[in-house]
Amino acid sequence: MRERLESLRTEALQEIQSATEMELIKELKVKYLGKKGELTAVLRGMGSLSAEERPVIGGLANEVRAALETAFAQKSESLETEELEAKLQSETIDVTLPGASLEPGSIHPLHSVIEQIEDIFIGMGFEIAEGPEVELDHYNFEMLNLPKDHPARDMQDSFYITPEILLRTHTSSVQGRTLLAKEGEVPVRIIMPGKVYRRDDDDATHSHQFTQIEGLVVDRGVSMGELKGVLLQLIQKMFGPDTEVRLRPSYFPFTEPSVEVDIYHPEKGWLEILGAGMVHPRVLEKAGYDSERYTGFAFGLGVERVAMLKYDIDDIRHLYNNDLRFLRQFKSV
Ligand code: FA5
């Protein structure tokens, strides 16, 4: 039995020494010192020993147990230290690496133009109104003197959702909504910015989704002269006092007379930025305004066209592609 204990000690100490993982140490503990372990099995056999041998073998067994426990404790400690060091090595943080820089964003040129135009009109006593992009045919066309069979509906190819609902083709759809809400009160001096949608083919100056700012003034004695004055103010504040402006006679079913306004660009020539005119008496009547007492003017400005002229952008699609190389150029705008 003495020999069994001695060889058990040698064998166990060797196995403990050569263990390279904590998992293995745990298994070895069970193997030698566990309830069904090898040392325990030897101790169980002590009953068959003689009275003289028992204390000697008992003493030796305790010695072996103590030696194994010490070996387990030492090995566990050194393995834990090794594991910790390996972990620290693999998780080393290099504090000299340059950090990921968080670039502050900037205002999109379209938004910047909308804000600049809003400021100019607020300075002239206008208020800002809004309307839905998914609109009733009634507000987009009918209230603007464009009944269902009107040929001028072809001027704006539309995205219909149902026969009565469409994506608004212009911000003029907000005119009727605002006038009805005002219930015949004057003065009305509002601008209405927002997105509009048309089945136009995309090219350098046209987009199927673009932005307009509608203007509407209704009061006693509003004249074409006032319309011209307001538009000149806007254009000179946006593009400088010497900007060349041209008003061309045009046609819109909801204004009479109607004009289109062009701005001169030294390289691109004349570029149309808006449509305008005196509000058609029928539009005023439909919204509950007496066209004998009140007159009004309205305009619809293409925001992309203004942005393109102001910042020398040669293709409208740059405003929608979200190319950072393009957008970064507007940091200071
Ligand atoms: C209209 O939309 C009228 N509602 C404007 C108006 C309002 C007239 C009030 C009278 C009274 P027009 O379709 O011309 O008109 O568009 C107005 C402006 O929007 C144009 O001058 C142009 O600057 C811009 N625009 C029109 N179509 C596009 C397009 N596909 N892409 C980019 N801009 C466009």
mmCIF file of C-alpha atoms and ligand atoms in Angstrom:
data_model
loop_
_atom_site.group_PDB
_atom_site.id
_atom_site.type_symbol
_atom_site.label_atom_id
_atom_site.label_comp_id
_atom_site.label_asym_id
_atom_site.label_seq_id
_atom_site.Cartn_x
_atom_site.Cartn_y
_atom_site.Cartn_z
ATOM 1 C CA MET A 1 0.000 0.000 0.000
ATOM 2 C CA ARG A 2 2.915 2.250 0.753
ATOM 3 C CA GLU A 3 4.143 1.649 -2.788
ATOM 4 C CA ARG A 4 0.746 2.480 -4.247
ATOM 5 C CA LEU A 5 0.729 5.746 -2.325
ATOM 6 C CA GLU A 6 4.265 6.600 -3.415
ATOM 7 C CA SER A 7 3.593 5.873 -7.078
ATOM 8 C CA LEU A 8 0.287 7.763 -6.878
ATOM 9 C CA ARG A 9 2.196 10.784 -5.506
ATOM 10 C CA THR A 10 4.816 10.662 -8.271
ATOM 11 C CA GLU A 11 2.280 10.161 -11.008
ATOM 12 C CA ALA A 12 -0.079 12.915 -9.726
ATOM 13 C CA LEU A 13 2.712 15.452 -9.214
ATOM 14 C CA GLN A 14 3.957 14.812 -12.757
ATOM 15 C CA GLU A 15 0.496 15.258 -14.234
ATOM 16 C CA ILE A 16 -0.078 18.460 -12.247
ATOM 17 C CA GLN A 17 3.274 19.875 -13.338
ATOM 18 C CA SER A 18 2.685 19.228 -16.987
ATOM 19 C CA ALA A 19 -0.901 20.636 -17.026
ATOM 20 C CA THR A 20 -1.206 23.735 -19.186
ATOM 21 C CA GLU A 21 -4.842 24.720 -18.562
ATOM 22 C CA MET A 22 -7.032 25.401 -15.552
ATOM 23 C CA GLU A 23 -9.642 23.002 -16.927
ATOM 24 C CA LEU A 24 -7.170 20.153 -16.706
ATOM 25 C CA ILE A 25 -6.244 21.048 -13.117
ATOM 26 C CA LYS A 26 -9.909 20.808 -12.172
ATOM 27 C CA GLU A 27 -10.173 17.386 -13.795
ATOM 28 C CA LEU A 28 -7.024 16.164 -12.021
ATOM 29 C CA LYS A 29 -8.370 17.318 -8.657
ATOM 30 C CA VAL A 30 -11.454 15.196 -9.189
ATOM 31 C CA LYS A 31 -9.324 12.292 -10.420
ATOM 32 C CA TYR A 32 -7.045 12.203 -7.326
ATOM 33 C CA LEU A 33 -8.821 13.961 -4.461
ATOM 34 C CA GLY A 34 -12.513 13.667 -5.417
ATOM 35 C CA LYS A 35 -14.991 11.394 -3.636
ATOM 36 C CA LYS A 36 -14.321 8.665 -6.152
ATOM 37 C CA GLY A 37 -10.714 9.757 -6.559
ATOM 38 C CA GLU A 38 -7.655 7.512 -6.447
ATOM 39 C CA LEU A 39 -6.311 8.707 -3.093
ATOM 40 C CA THR A 40 -9.733 8.326 -1.513
ATOM 41 C CA ALA A 41 -9.876 4.758 -2.879
ATOM 42 C CA VAL A 42 -6.542 3.953 -1.194
ATOM 43 C CA LEU A 43 -7.721 5.405 2.104
ATOM 44 C CA ARG A 44 -10.860 3.310 1.924
ATOM 45 C CA GLY A 45 -8.692 0.186 1.852
ATOM 46 C CA MET A 46 -7.084 1.107 5.201
ATOM 47 C CA GLY A 47 -9.618 -1.029 7.062
ATOM 48 C CA SER A 48 -7.765 -4.195 6.019
ATOM 49 C CA LEU A 49 -4.449 -3.039 7.539
ATOM 50 C CA SER A 50 -3.020 -4.224 10.812
ATOM 51 C CA ALA A 51 -3.135 -1.934 13.884
ATOM 52 C CA GLU A 52 0.615 -1.153 13.589
ATOM 53 C CA GLU A 53 0.530 -0.399 9.892
ATOM 54 C CA ARG A 54 -2.579 1.797 10.008
ATOM 55 C CA PRO A 55 -1.048 4.963 11.586
ATOM 56 C CA VAL A 56 2.053 4.703 9.390
ATOM 57 C CA ILE A 57 0.069 4.376 6.153
ATOM 58 C CA GLY A 58 -2.460 6.953 7.442
ATOM 59 C CA GLY A 59 0.373 9.415 8.073
ATOM 60 C CA LEU A 60 1.794 8.805 4.610
ATOM 61 C CA ALA A 61 -1.648 9.215 2.981
ATOM 62 C CA ASN A 62 -2.075 12.581 4.724
ATOM 63 C CA GLU A 63 1.384 13.595 3.578
ATOM 64 C CA VAL A 64 0.495 12.664 -0.022
ATOM 65 C CA ARG A 65 -2.828 14.561 0.179
ATOM 66 C CA ALA A 66 -1.034 17.641 1.570
ATOM 67 C CA ALA A 67 1.626 17.433 -1.144
ATOM 68 C CA LEU A 68 -1.013 17.179 -3.873
ATOM 69 C CA GLU A 69 -3.055 20.049 -2.435
ATOM 70 C CA THR A 70 0.017 22.263 -2.329
ATOM 71 C CA ALA A 71 0.922 21.294 -5.906
ATOM 72 C CA PHE A 72 -2.650 22.015 -7.085
ATOM 73 C CA ALA A 73 -2.650 25.423 -5.352
ATOM 74 C CA GLN A 74 0.713 26.429 -6.773
ATOM 75 C CA LYS A 75 -0.090 25.250 -10.273
ATOM 76 C CA SER A 76 -3.496 26.991 -10.224
ATOM 77 C CA GLU A 77 -1.893 30.243 -9.181
ATOM 78 C CA SER A 78 0.787 30.120 -11.851
ATOM 79 C CA LEU A 79 -1.744 29.172 -14.560
ATOM 80 C CA GLU A 80 -4.054 32.025 -13.517
ATOM 81 C CA THR A 81 -1.173 34.473 -13.701
ATOM 82 C CA GLU A 82 -0.207 33.164 -17.131
ATOM 83 C CA GLU A 83 -3.777 33.420 -18.407
ATOM 84 C CA LEU A 84 -4.123 36.953 -17.103
ATOM 85 C CA GLU A 85 -0.884 37.999 -18.737
ATOM 86 C CA ALA A 86 -1.914 36.450 -22.060
ATOM 87 C CA LYS A 87 -5.245 38.292 -21.866
ATOM 88 C CA LEU A 88 -3.561 41.586 -21.085
ATOM 89 C CA GLN A 89 -1.170 41.045 -23.983
ATOM 90 C CA SER A 90 -3.974 40.390 -26.469
ATOM 91 C CA GLU A 91 -6.005 43.369 -25.246
ATOM 92 C CA THR A 92 -3.208 45.888 -25.343
ATOM 93 C CA ILE A 93 -4.463 49.360 -26.172
ATOM 94 C CA ASP A 94 -2.175 51.478 -28.276
ATOM 95 C CA VAL A 95 -2.815 54.947 -26.918
ATOM 96 C CA THR A 96 -0.663 56.488 -29.631
ATOM 97 C CA LEU A 97 -3.058 55.429 -32.467
ATOM 98 C CA PRO A 98 -4.900 58.387 -34.011
ATOM 99 C CA GLY A 99 -8.579 58.434 -32.924
ATOM 100 C CA ALA A 100 -11.553 58.109 -35.287
ATOM 101 C CA SER A 101 -12.468 61.707 -36.017
ATOM 102 C CA LEU A 102 -16.144 62.710 -35.835
ATOM 103 C CA GLU A 103 -16.702 65.236 -38.557
ATOM 104 C CA PRO A 104 -19.384 67.753 -37.762
ATOM 105 C CA GLY A 105 -22.030 67.858 -40.503
ATOM 106 C CA SER A 106 -23.188 70.945 -42.348
ATOM 107 C CA ILE A 107 -26.474 72.307 -43.615
ATOM 108 C CA HIS A 108 -27.462 70.912 -47.013
ATOM 109 C CA PRO A 109 -27.296 73.615 -49.715
ATOM 110 C CA LEU A 110 -31.019 73.171 -50.463
ATOM 111 C CA HIS A 111 -31.946 73.764 -46.840
ATOM 112 C CA SER A 112 -29.595 76.680 -46.636
ATOM 113 C CA VAL A 113 -31.322 78.301 -49.659
ATOM 114 C CA ILE A 114 -34.781 77.656 -48.160
ATOM 115 C CA GLU A 115 -33.684 79.288 -44.900
ATOM 116 C CA GLN A 116 -32.185 82.302 -46.682
ATOM 117 C CA ILE A 117 -35.381 82.807 -48.735
ATOM 118 C CA GLU A 118 -37.579 82.381 -45.656
ATOM 119 C CA ASP A 119 -35.554 85.047 -43.832
ATOM 120 C CA ILE A 120 -35.958 87.488 -46.731
ATOM 121 C CA PHE A 121 -39.739 86.998 -46.803
ATOM 122 C CA ILE A 122 -40.126 87.149 -43.025
ATOM 123 C CA GLY A 123 -38.316 90.487 -43.292
ATOM 124 C CA MET A 124 -41.071 91.617 -45.694
ATOM 125 C CA GLY A 125 -43.846 90.626 -43.278
ATOM 126 C CA PHE A 126 -44.708 87.174 -44.683
ATOM 127 C CA GLU A 127 -45.700 84.153 -42.581
ATOM 128 C CA ILE A 128 -44.746 80.529 -43.284
ATOM 129 C CA ALA A 129 -47.434 77.902 -44.002
ATOM 130 C CA GLU A 130 -47.228 74.202 -44.916
ATOM 131 C CA GLY A 131 -49.408 71.579 -46.576
ATOM 132 C CA PRO A 132 -49.356 67.817 -47.243
ATOM 133 C CA GLU A 133 -47.214 66.200 -49.949
ATOM 134 C CA VAL A 134 -49.841 63.497 -50.508
ATOM 135 C CA GLU A 135 -52.648 65.738 -51.693
ATOM 136 C CA LEU A 136 -56.219 65.677 -52.931
ATOM 137 C CA ASP A 137 -56.766 66.354 -56.612
ATOM 138 C CA HIS A 138 -59.204 68.979 -55.348
ATOM 139 C CA TYR A 139 -56.468 71.220 -53.840
ATOM 140 C CA ASN A 140 -53.746 70.406 -56.367
ATOM 141 C CA PHE A 141 -55.922 71.158 -59.409
ATOM 142 C CA GLU A 142 -59.636 71.857 -58.974
ATOM 143 C CA MET A 143 -59.376 74.788 -56.581
ATOM 144 C CA LEU A 144 -56.749 76.269 -58.880
ATOM 145 C CA ASN A 145 -59.176 76.530 -61.768
ATOM 146 C CA LEU A 146 -58.052 73.222 -63.291
ATOM 147 C CA PRO A 147 -61.114 70.961 -63.609
ATOM 148 C CA LYS A 148 -60.613 67.284 -64.523
ATOM 149 C CA ASP A 149 -60.857 67.753 -68.290
ATOM 150 C CA HIS A 150 -58.642 70.866 -68.427
ATOM 151 C CA PRO A 151 -55.887 70.470 -71.046
ATOM 152 C CA ALA A 152 -53.420 72.465 -68.882
ATOM 153 C CA ARG A 153 -53.261 69.465 -66.506
ATOM 154 C CA ASP A 154 -50.838 68.030 -69.062
ATOM 155 C CA MET A 155 -48.363 70.774 -68.110
ATOM 156 C CA GLN A 156 -47.593 68.789 -64.952
ATOM 157 C CA ASP A 157 -47.401 65.018 -65.375
ATOM 158 C CA SER A 158 -48.563 63.606 -62.054
ATOM 159 C CA PHE A 159 -48.033 60.602 -59.780
ATOM 160 C CA TYR A 160 -51.583 59.492 -58.939
ATOM 161 C CA ILE A 161 -52.244 57.207 -55.953
ATOM 162 C CA THR A 162 -56.004 56.942 -56.512
ATOM 163 C CA PRO A 163 -58.102 58.937 -59.027
ATOM 164 C CA GLU A 164 -58.620 61.548 -56.274
ATOM 165 C CA ILE A 165 -55.234 61.448 -54.487
ATOM 166 C CA LEU A 166 -51.798 62.287 -55.880
ATOM 167 C CA LEU A 167 -48.324 63.471 -54.887
ATOM 168 C CA ARG A 168 -48.653 67.224 -55.172
ATOM 169 C CA THR A 169 -47.173 68.563 -58.402
ATOM 170 C CA HIS A 170 -46.603 72.078 -57.047
ATOM 171 C CA THR A 171 -46.849 73.993 -53.777
ATOM 172 C CA SER A 172 -49.770 75.945 -55.290
ATOM 173 C CA SER A 173 -51.876 73.191 -53.680
ATOM 174 C CA VAL A 174 -51.378 75.000 -50.349
ATOM 175 C CA GLN A 175 -53.026 78.191 -51.696
ATOM 176 C CA GLY A 176 -56.594 76.856 -51.435
ATOM 177 C CA ARG A 177 -55.977 75.216 -48.043
ATOM 178 C CA THR A 178 -54.581 78.446 -46.581
ATOM 179 C CA LEU A 179 -57.269 80.712 -48.018
ATOM 180 C CA LEU A 180 -60.064 78.427 -46.759
ATOM 181 C CA ALA A 181 -58.469 78.410 -43.292
ATOM 182 C CA LYS A 182 -58.318 82.240 -43.310
ATOM 183 C CA GLU A 183 -62.096 82.306 -43.943
ATOM 184 C CA GLY A 184 -62.134 85.437 -46.079
ATOM 185 C CA GLU A 185 -59.820 87.468 -43.831
ATOM 186 C CA VAL A 186 -57.151 89.802 -45.206
ATOM 187 C CA PRO A 187 -54.306 90.503 -45.473
ATOM 188 C CA VAL A 188 -52.896 87.141 -46.568
ATOM 189 C CA ARG A 189 -49.090 87.220 -46.886
ATOM 190 C CA ILE A 190 -47.636 83.744 -46.776
ATOM 191 C CA ILE A 191 -44.874 81.608 -48.223
ATOM 192 C CA MET A 192 -45.131 77.805 -48.396
ATOM 193 C CA PRO A 193 -41.961 75.757 -48.874
ATOM 194 C CA GLY A 194 -41.999 72.018 -49.613
ATOM 195 C CA LYS A 195 -41.302 69.026 -51.820
ATOM 196 C CA VAL A 196 -43.224 68.433 -55.049
ATOM 197 C CA TYR A 197 -43.303 65.491 -57.474
ATOM 198 C CA ARG A 198 -43.716 65.182 -61.242
ATOM 199 C CA ARG A 199 -43.263 62.454 -63.806
ATOM 200 C CA ASP A 200 -40.476 64.477 -65.439
ATOM 201 C CA ASP A 201 -37.445 62.704 -66.883
ATOM 202 C CA ASP A 202 -34.383 63.483 -64.769
ATOM 203 C CA ASP A 203 -31.691 65.535 -66.487
ATOM 204 C CA ALA A 204 -29.230 68.293 -65.523
ATOM 205 C CA THR A 205 -31.994 70.806 -64.757
ATOM 206 C CA HIS A 206 -35.047 68.584 -64.058
ATOM 207 C CA SER A 207 -35.799 66.180 -61.246
ATOM 208 C CA HIS A 208 -38.894 64.020 -60.613
ATOM 209 C CA GLN A 209 -38.840 65.306 -57.018
ATOM 210 C CA PHE A 210 -37.890 68.893 -56.367
ATOM 211 C CA THR A 211 -38.576 71.781 -53.994
ATOM 212 C CA GLN A 212 -40.749 74.824 -54.458
ATOM 213 C CA ILE A 213 -41.532 77.874 -52.391
ATOM 214 C CA GLU A 214 -44.986 79.221 -53.036
ATOM 215 C CA GLY A 215 -45.847 82.830 -52.256
ATOM 216 C CA LEU A 216 -49.371 84.238 -51.885
ATOM 217 C CA VAL A 217 -50.574 87.742 -51.105
ATOM 218 C CA VAL A 218 -54.276 88.695 -51.020
ATOM 219 C CA ASP A 219 -55.544 92.109 -49.937
ATOM 220 C CA ARG A 220 -57.289 95.198 -51.219
ATOM 221 C CA GLY A 221 -55.454 96.841 -54.115
ATOM 222 C CA VAL A 222 -52.660 94.290 -54.575
ATOM 223 C CA SER A 223 -51.045 94.939 -57.964
ATOM 224 C CA MET A 224 -48.660 93.466 -60.495
ATOM 225 C CA GLY A 225 -46.248 96.273 -59.536
ATOM 226 C CA GLU A 226 -46.108 94.939 -55.977
ATOM 227 C CA LEU A 227 -45.446 91.415 -57.259
ATOM 228 C CA LYS A 228 -42.548 92.715 -59.341
ATOM 229 C CA GLY A 229 -41.187 94.688 -56.385
ATOM 230 C CA VAL A 230 -41.292 91.676 -54.029
ATOM 231 C CA LEU A 231 -39.593 89.394 -56.571
ATOM 232 C CA LEU A 232 -36.886 91.980 -57.314
ATOM 233 C CA GLN A 233 -36.184 92.307 -53.575
ATOM 234 C CA LEU A 234 -35.819 88.540 -53.319
ATOM 235 C CA ILE A 235 -33.559 88.197 -56.362
ATOM 236 C CA GLN A 236 -31.306 91.124 -55.476
ATOM 237 C CA LYS A 237 -30.888 89.907 -51.898
ATOM 238 C CA MET A 238 -30.077 86.372 -53.077
ATOM 239 C CA PHE A 239 -27.869 87.202 -56.077
ATOM 240 C CA GLY A 240 -26.679 90.773 -55.598
ATOM 241 C CA PRO A 241 -28.076 94.208 -56.635
ATOM 242 C CA ASP A 242 -26.826 94.071 -60.244
ATOM 243 C CA THR A 243 -28.488 90.760 -61.158
ATOM 244 C CA GLU A 244 -30.288 90.894 -64.514
ATOM 245 C CA VAL A 245 -33.923 89.763 -64.294
ATOM 246 C CA ARG A 246 -36.438 89.132 -67.077
ATOM 247 C CA LEU A 247 -40.219 88.746 -66.822
ATOM 248 C CA ARG A 248 -41.736 86.792 -69.719
ATOM 249 C CA PRO A 249 -45.473 86.581 -70.388
ATOM 250 C CA SER A 250 -46.686 83.068 -69.679
ATOM 251 C CA TYR A 251 -49.770 81.041 -68.898
ATOM 252 C CA PHE A 252 -51.038 79.383 -65.719
ATOM 253 C CA PRO A 253 -54.759 78.598 -65.284
ATOM 254 C CA PHE A 254 -54.663 79.986 -61.723
ATOM 255 C CA THR A 255 -53.133 83.389 -62.518
ATOM 256 C CA GLU A 256 -54.104 86.107 -64.987
ATOM 257 C CA PRO A 257 -51.919 87.700 -66.231
ATOM 258 C CA SER A 258 -49.093 85.191 -65.741
ATOM 259 C CA VAL A 259 -45.326 85.561 -66.052
ATOM 260 C CA GLU A 260 -42.209 83.463 -65.840
ATOM 261 C CA VAL A 261 -39.097 84.955 -64.292
ATOM 262 C CA ASP A 262 -35.577 84.296 -65.591
ATOM 263 C CA ILE A 263 -32.215 85.256 -64.133
ATOM 264 C CA TYR A 264 -29.133 85.855 -66.267
ATOM 265 C CA HIS A 265 -26.067 83.727 -65.603
ATOM 266 C CA PRO A 266 -22.862 84.811 -67.433
ATOM 267 C CA GLU A 267 -22.085 81.248 -68.619
ATOM 268 C CA LYS A 268 -25.463 79.518 -68.690
ATOM 269 C CA GLY A 269 -27.526 82.383 -70.075
ATOM 270 C CA TRP A 270 -31.140 82.953 -68.965
ATOM 271 C CA LEU A 271 -32.438 80.420 -66.447
ATOM 272 C CA GLU A 272 -36.076 80.185 -65.383
ATOM 273 C CA ILE A 273 -36.507 80.209 -61.602
ATOM 274 C CA LEU A 274 -40.203 80.806 -61.021
ATOM 275 C CA GLY A 275 -43.722 81.187 -62.332
ATOM 276 C CA ALA A 276 -46.020 83.951 -61.049
ATOM 277 C CA GLY A 277 -49.024 86.139 -61.720
ATOM 278 C CA MET A 278 -52.123 87.847 -60.380
ATOM 279 C CA VAL A 279 -54.403 85.332 -58.643
ATOM 280 C CA HIS A 280 -57.233 84.382 -61.011
ATOM 281 C CA PRO A 281 -60.599 85.777 -59.750
ATOM 282 C CA ARG A 282 -62.074 82.284 -59.964
ATOM 283 C CA VAL A 283 -59.447 80.949 -57.502
ATOM 284 C CA LEU A 284 -60.353 83.706 -55.019
ATOM 285 C CA GLU A 285 -64.080 83.004 -55.406
ATOM 286 C CA LYS A 286 -63.627 79.236 -54.918
ATOM 287 C CA ALA A 287 -61.880 79.956 -51.601
ATOM 288 C CA GLY A 288 -64.610 82.331 -50.422
ATOM 289 C CA TYR A 289 -62.950 85.669 -51.253
ATOM 290 C CA ASP A 290 -64.897 88.407 -53.062
ATOM 291 C CA SER A 291 -62.857 89.020 -56.225
ATOM 292 C CA GLU A 292 -64.517 92.423 -56.702
ATOM 293 C CA ARG A 293 -63.046 93.655 -53.408
ATOM 294 C CA TYR A 294 -59.766 91.780 -53.235
ATOM 295 C CA THR A 295 -56.905 91.047 -55.562
ATOM 296 C CA GLY A 296 -53.787 88.979 -55.043
ATOM 297 C CA PHE A 297 -50.562 87.734 -56.520
ATOM 298 C CA ALA A 298 -48.857 84.359 -56.289
ATOM 299 C CA PHE A 299 -45.583 82.821 -57.332
ATOM 300 C CA GLY A 300 -43.944 79.397 -57.299
ATOM 301 C CA LEU A 301 -40.164 79.322 -57.117
ATOM 302 C CA GLY A 302 -37.888 76.369 -57.922
ATOM 303 C CA VAL A 303 -35.445 76.109 -54.981
ATOM 304 C CA GLU A 304 -33.003 73.801 -56.796
ATOM 305 C CA ARG A 305 -32.712 76.286 -59.671
ATOM 306 C CA VAL A 306 -31.874 79.078 -57.201
ATOM 307 C CA ALA A 307 -29.296 76.885 -55.415
ATOM 308 C CA MET A 308 -27.737 75.939 -58.764
ATOM 309 C CA LEU A 309 -27.365 79.572 -59.825
ATOM 310 C CA LYS A 310 -26.150 80.776 -56.448
ATOM 311 C CA TYR A 311 -23.538 78.069 -55.916
ATOM 312 C CA ASP A 312 -22.661 77.367 -59.559
ATOM 313 C CA ILE A 313 -23.933 73.780 -59.489
ATOM 314 C CA ASP A 314 -24.030 72.376 -63.015
ATOM 315 C CA ASP A 315 -26.328 69.383 -62.415
ATOM 316 C CA ILE A 316 -29.466 69.258 -60.260
ATOM 317 C CA ARG A 317 -28.709 65.599 -59.417
ATOM 318 C CA HIS A 318 -25.717 66.672 -57.281
ATOM 319 C CA LEU A 319 -28.290 67.960 -54.792
ATOM 320 C CA TYR A 320 -29.737 64.461 -54.332
ATOM 321 C CA ASN A 321 -26.798 62.062 -54.679
ATOM 322 C CA ASN A 322 -25.413 62.748 -51.187
ATOM 323 C CA ASP A 323 -21.835 62.584 -52.444
ATOM 324 C CA LEU A 324 -19.715 63.785 -49.507
ATOM 325 C CA ARG A 325 -17.135 65.336 -51.852
ATOM 326 C CA PHE A 326 -19.916 67.622 -53.100
ATOM 327 C CA LEU A 327 -21.548 68.291 -49.720
ATOM 328 C CA ARG A 328 -18.249 69.109 -47.948
ATOM 329 C CA GLN A 329 -17.901 72.172 -50.170
ATOM 330 C CA PHE A 330 -20.845 73.779 -48.377
ATOM 331 C CA LYS A 331 -19.436 73.702 -44.853
ATOM 332 C CA SER A 332 -19.291 77.458 -44.521
ATOM 333 C CA VAL A 333 -22.622 78.174 -46.250
HETATM 334 C C1 FA5 B 1 -45.656 75.921 -61.287
HETATM 335 O O1 FA5 B 1 -45.407 74.926 -60.662
HETATM 336 C C2 FA5 B 1 -46.664 76.921 -60.766
HETATM 337 N N1 FA5 B 1 -47.400 76.318 -59.679
HETATM 338 C C3 FA5 B 1 -45.945 78.175 -60.347
HETATM 339 C C4 FA5 B 1 -46.878 79.295 -60.038
HETATM 340 C C5 FA5 B 1 -47.279 79.500 -58.724
HETATM 341 C C6 FA5 B 1 -47.341 80.106 -61.063
HETATM 342 C C7 FA5 B 1 -48.170 80.529 -58.444
HETATM 343 C C8 FA5 B 1 -48.222 81.136 -60.788
HETATM 344 C C9 FA5 B 1 -48.619 81.344 -59.479
HETATM 345 P P1 FA5 B 1 -43.826 75.564 -63.099
HETATM 346 O O2 FA5 B 1 -44.270 74.218 -63.509
HETATM 347 O O3 FA5 B 1 -43.293 76.455 -64.157
HETATM 348 O O4 FA5 B 1 -44.992 76.327 -62.370
HETATM 349 O O5 FA5 B 1 -42.713 75.387 -61.981
HETATM 350 C C10 FA5 B 1 -42.235 76.478 -61.220
HETATM 351 C C11 FA5 B 1 -40.725 76.405 -61.073
HETATM 352 O O6 FA5 B 1 -40.361 75.147 -60.529
HETATM 353 C C12 FA5 B 1 -39.982 76.483 -62.372
HETATM 354 O O7 FA5 B 1 -39.775 77.833 -62.726
HETATM 355 C C13 FA5 B 1 -38.687 75.797 -62.065
HETATM 356 O O8 FA5 B 1 -37.813 76.669 -61.385
HETATM 357 C C14 FA5 B 1 -39.123 74.743 -61.094
HETATM 358 N N2 FA5 B 1 -39.292 73.415 -61.754
HETATM 359 C C15 FA5 B 1 -40.307 72.981 -62.524
HETATM 360 N N3 FA5 B 1 -40.136 71.709 -62.910
HETATM 361 C C16 FA5 B 1 -38.975 71.292 -62.346
HETATM 362 C C17 FA5 B 1 -38.249 70.068 -62.346
HETATM 363 N N4 FA5 B 1 -38.693 68.965 -62.950
HETATM 364 N N5 FA5 B 1 -37.086 70.008 -61.642
HETATM 365 C C18 FA5 B 1 -36.626 71.098 -60.979
HETATM 366 N N6 FA5 B 1 -37.270 72.275 -60.932
HETATM 367 C C19 FA5 B 1 -38.429 72.387 -61.617
#
